[in-house]
Amino acid sequence: MRGTIIAGTLAFVAGVNAQYYTNQSAPFNLVLTSQNTTLNGSTLGSCHEGAAIEGLCVAGPLSSDSSNYTFNYTTASTTEPTGLDVTGLLTYLLVGGNFEESSPLQLDPVVTSNVAVPLFQPSDEGQMVAFDDNNKLVILRSSDDTKALPNNDSGAISNWYACTTDSGYVYQTLAWVVGTESAVPQNPTCQKVEVVRVFV
Ligand SMILES: *[C@@H]1O[C@H](CO)[C@@H](O)[C@H](O)[C@H]1NC(C)=O
Ligand SMILES: *[C@@H]1O[C@H](CO)[C@@H](O)[C@H](O)[C@H]1NC(C)=O
Ligand SMILES: *[C@@H]1O[C@H](CO)[C@@H](O)[C@H](O)[C@H]1NC(C)=O
Ligand SMILES: *[C@@H]1O[C@H](CO)[C@@H](O)[C@H](O)[C@H]1NC(C)=O
Ligand SMILES: *[C@@H]1O[C@H](CO)[C@@H](O)[C@H](O)[C@H]1NC(C)=O
Ligand SMILES: *[C@@H]1O[C@H](CO)[C@@H](O)[C@H](O)[C@H]1NC(C)=O
């Protein structure tokens, strides 16, 4: 029954023709930087969390086996924009037995935790992200609700951590701590990391 529902979902996704973020960057690997020398330099690799669902697991050092990702964005210009001027979707090509599906990274926090696990799932919607001038993965804020609203206190936030998570399986994965950059992850295994793209 579950298989039937998933097959139906994939058929529906494949049927969506008005995809918006159709400009795609060159492929890149995702590499962690961290004060912890064990994590520093580790890559992130796609790992199975459920049917057609992948997490971003802490994987080995950079190699030709490292998972490839792309950045899907939209632009009318013919030169690839850089830095915080462009937001888009982080995408992973999920290859199944009889299908290939470009899946965007999504962040769906669970309301009982401030540690959200990013997952790739077939969809035409996902979490908007950006890469700063140093190729660091960030999420942009349009206002700051710790101050009086409305305000235009925008910013690039990097609340990435490597944590032991359970979104189907127990792995050490990338996670996002919900809130400001001073938010403390309630999951005690979380270690602060930054995520940097390195073009293949
Ligand atoms: C990303 O862009 C590629 C190339 O245009 C496209 O085939 C793919 O469907 C896009 N993925 C998403 C999730 O929009
Ligand atoms: C992490 O790795 C980078 C690149 O190899 C290096 O420059 C940096 O000093 C390392 N940081 C720590 C805390 O080991
Ligand atoms: C560094 O990371 C490794 C792997 O997650 C962990 O086993 C170790 O305890 C960490 N070291 C420190 C000092 O936090
Ligand atoms: C990533 O892309 C490179 C260059 O196209 C390729 O050599 C490598 O095999 C790819 N890695 C994976 C895991 O598919
Ligand atoms: C983005 O896609 C549009 C439509 O295909 C194309 O005209 C434009 O040149 C592309 N821009 C870049 C930077 O690839
Ligand atoms: C935020 O920016 C918009 C667009 O520039 C402007 O119309 C609005 O007045 C600004 N709001 C505040 C609270 O500064």
mmCIF file of N, CA, C and O in Angstrom, residues 5 10-11 14 24-25 28-29 46 64 68 70 73 89 93 97 110-111 116 125-128 131 146 153 166 168 198:
data_model
loop_
_atom_site.group_PDB
_atom_site.id
_atom_site.type_symbol
_atom_site.label_atom_id
_atom_site.label_comp_id
_atom_site.label_asym_id
_atom_site.label_seq_id
_atom_site.Cartn_x
_atom_site.Cartn_y
_atom_site.Cartn_z
ATOM 1 N N ILE A 5 1.317 4.295 -2.871
ATOM 2 C CA ILE A 5 1.199 5.736 -2.631
ATOM 3 C C ILE A 5 2.449 6.445 -3.142
ATOM 4 O O ILE A 5 2.375 7.463 -3.810
ATOM 5 N N LEU A 10 5.420 9.869 -7.114
ATOM 6 C CA LEU A 10 6.474 10.078 -8.110
ATOM 7 C C LEU A 10 5.864 10.383 -9.469
ATOM 8 O O LEU A 10 6.341 11.253 -10.183
ATOM 9 N N ALA A 11 4.783 9.680 -9.810
ATOM 10 C CA ALA A 11 4.135 9.921 -11.099
ATOM 11 C C ALA A 11 3.623 11.355 -11.134
ATOM 12 O O ALA A 11 3.770 12.055 -12.134
ATOM 13 N N ALA A 14 6.589 13.736 -11.514
ATOM 14 C CA ALA A 14 7.105 13.692 -12.877
ATOM 15 C C ALA A 14 6.177 14.452 -13.825
ATOM 16 O O ALA A 14 6.609 14.952 -14.857
ATOM 17 N N GLN A 24 20.696 25.446 -13.639
ATOM 18 C CA GLN A 24 21.381 24.542 -12.707
ATOM 19 C C GLN A 24 22.889 24.793 -12.733
ATOM 20 O O GLN A 24 23.468 24.926 -13.812
ATOM 21 N N SER A 25 23.491 24.851 -11.550
ATOM 22 C CA SER A 25 24.943 25.061 -11.461
ATOM 23 C C SER A 25 25.675 23.802 -11.890
ATOM 24 O O SER A 25 25.075 22.734 -12.034
ATOM 25 N N PHE A 28 28.771 19.905 -7.516
ATOM 26 C CA PHE A 28 29.772 20.160 -6.480
ATOM 27 C C PHE A 28 29.615 19.139 -5.364
ATOM 28 O O PHE A 28 28.576 18.474 -5.243
ATOM 29 N N ASN A 29 30.650 19.020 -4.557
ATOM 30 C CA ASN A 29 30.600 18.226 -3.328
ATOM 31 C C ASN A 29 30.371 19.180 -2.170
ATOM 32 O O ASN A 29 30.660 20.368 -2.270
ATOM 33 N N SER A 46 24.718 11.493 0.522
ATOM 34 C CA SER A 46 23.301 11.156 0.629
ATOM 35 C C SER A 46 23.147 9.790 1.267
ATOM 36 O O SER A 46 23.846 8.846 0.921
ATOM 37 N N SER A 64 36.455 10.698 -5.360
ATOM 38 C CA SER A 64 35.586 10.605 -6.541
ATOM 39 C C SER A 64 34.272 9.897 -6.206
ATOM 40 O O SER A 64 33.340 9.927 -6.999
ATOM 41 N N ASN A 68 27.468 14.034 -5.411
ATOM 42 C CA ASN A 68 27.406 15.284 -6.173
ATOM 43 C C ASN A 68 26.056 15.971 -5.962
ATOM 44 O O ASN A 68 25.017 15.310 -5.946
ATOM 45 N N THR A 70 23.781 19.848 -6.882
ATOM 46 C CA THR A 70 23.697 21.005 -7.777
ATOM 47 C C THR A 70 22.823 22.059 -7.127
ATOM 48 O O THR A 70 22.068 21.765 -6.175
ATOM 49 N N TYR A 73 18.483 27.408 -9.661
ATOM 50 C CA TYR A 73 18.064 28.783 -9.408
ATOM 51 C C TYR A 73 17.366 29.288 -10.654
ATOM 52 O O TYR A 73 17.247 28.583 -11.659
ATOM 53 N N LEU A 89 17.381 26.257 -4.927
ATOM 54 C CA LEU A 89 17.218 24.959 -4.270
ATOM 55 C C LEU A 89 18.520 24.168 -4.357
ATOM 56 O O LEU A 89 19.172 24.167 -5.399
ATOM 57 N N LEU A 93 20.308 14.364 -7.459
ATOM 58 C CA LEU A 93 19.660 13.488 -8.433
ATOM 59 C C LEU A 93 19.500 12.096 -7.823
ATOM 60 O O LEU A 93 20.478 11.356 -7.660
ATOM 61 N N GLY A 97 15.617 2.394 -9.468
ATOM 62 C CA GLY A 97 15.691 1.286 -10.412
ATOM 63 C C GLY A 97 15.228 1.705 -11.800
ATOM 64 O O GLY A 97 15.866 1.381 -12.797
ATOM 65 N N VAL A 110 10.338 19.588 13.216
ATOM 66 C CA VAL A 110 9.359 18.893 14.051
ATOM 67 C C VAL A 110 9.125 19.821 15.236
ATOM 68 O O VAL A 110 10.096 20.315 15.830
ATOM 69 N N VAL A 111 7.888 20.094 15.595
ATOM 70 C CA VAL A 111 7.628 21.142 16.584
ATOM 71 C C VAL A 111 8.134 20.816 17.987
ATOM 72 O O VAL A 111 8.237 21.706 18.826
ATOM 73 N N ALA A 116 16.298 20.547 13.189
ATOM 74 C CA ALA A 116 15.587 20.084 11.999
ATOM 75 C C ALA A 116 16.565 19.345 11.090
ATOM 76 O O ALA A 116 17.722 19.760 10.936
ATOM 77 N N GLU A 125 9.092 21.820 -4.667
ATOM 78 C CA GLU A 125 9.310 22.882 -3.681
ATOM 79 C C GLU A 125 10.344 22.418 -2.672
ATOM 80 O O GLU A 125 10.430 21.237 -2.367
ATOM 81 N N GLY A 126 11.100 23.371 -2.151
ATOM 82 C CA GLY A 126 12.090 23.016 -1.144
ATOM 83 C C GLY A 126 12.502 24.246 -0.377
ATOM 84 O O GLY A 126 11.935 25.322 -0.535
ATOM 85 N N GLN A 127 13.523 24.069 0.476
ATOM 86 C CA GLN A 127 14.047 25.177 1.270
ATOM 87 C C GLN A 127 14.908 26.082 0.396
ATOM 88 O O GLN A 127 15.840 25.602 -0.249
ATOM 89 N N MET A 128 14.613 27.375 0.375
ATOM 90 C CA MET A 128 15.453 28.312 -0.373
ATOM 91 C C MET A 128 16.765 28.502 0.380
ATOM 92 O O MET A 128 16.765 28.772 1.592
ATOM 93 N N PHE A 131 24.515 30.493 -1.500
ATOM 94 C CA PHE A 131 25.934 30.294 -1.192
ATOM 95 C C PHE A 131 26.578 31.673 -1.149
ATOM 96 O O PHE A 131 26.371 32.479 -2.065
ATOM 97 N N THR A 146 13.611 39.101 16.575
ATOM 98 C CA THR A 146 14.037 39.387 17.950
ATOM 99 C C THR A 146 13.974 40.896 18.207
ATOM 100 O O THR A 146 14.221 41.353 19.315
ATOM 101 N N ASP A 153 15.659 43.841 8.678
ATOM 102 C CA ASP A 153 16.970 43.428 9.173
ATOM 103 C C ASP A 153 17.323 42.064 8.589
ATOM 104 O O ASP A 153 17.191 41.020 9.240
ATOM 105 N N ASP A 166 17.545 10.979 14.074
ATOM 106 C CA ASP A 166 16.726 9.811 13.707
ATOM 107 C C ASP A 166 15.531 10.279 12.901
ATOM 108 O O ASP A 166 14.504 10.642 13.442
ATOM 109 N N GLY A 168 14.280 8.315 10.518
ATOM 110 C CA GLY A 168 14.035 7.046 9.833
ATOM 111 C C GLY A 168 15.128 6.070 10.244
ATOM 112 O O GLY A 168 14.865 4.917 10.554
ATOM 113 N N VAL A 198 32.386 22.586 -2.975
ATOM 114 C CA VAL A 198 33.636 22.467 -3.718
ATOM 115 C C VAL A 198 33.256 21.876 -5.066
ATOM 116 O O VAL A 198 32.799 20.721 -5.135
#
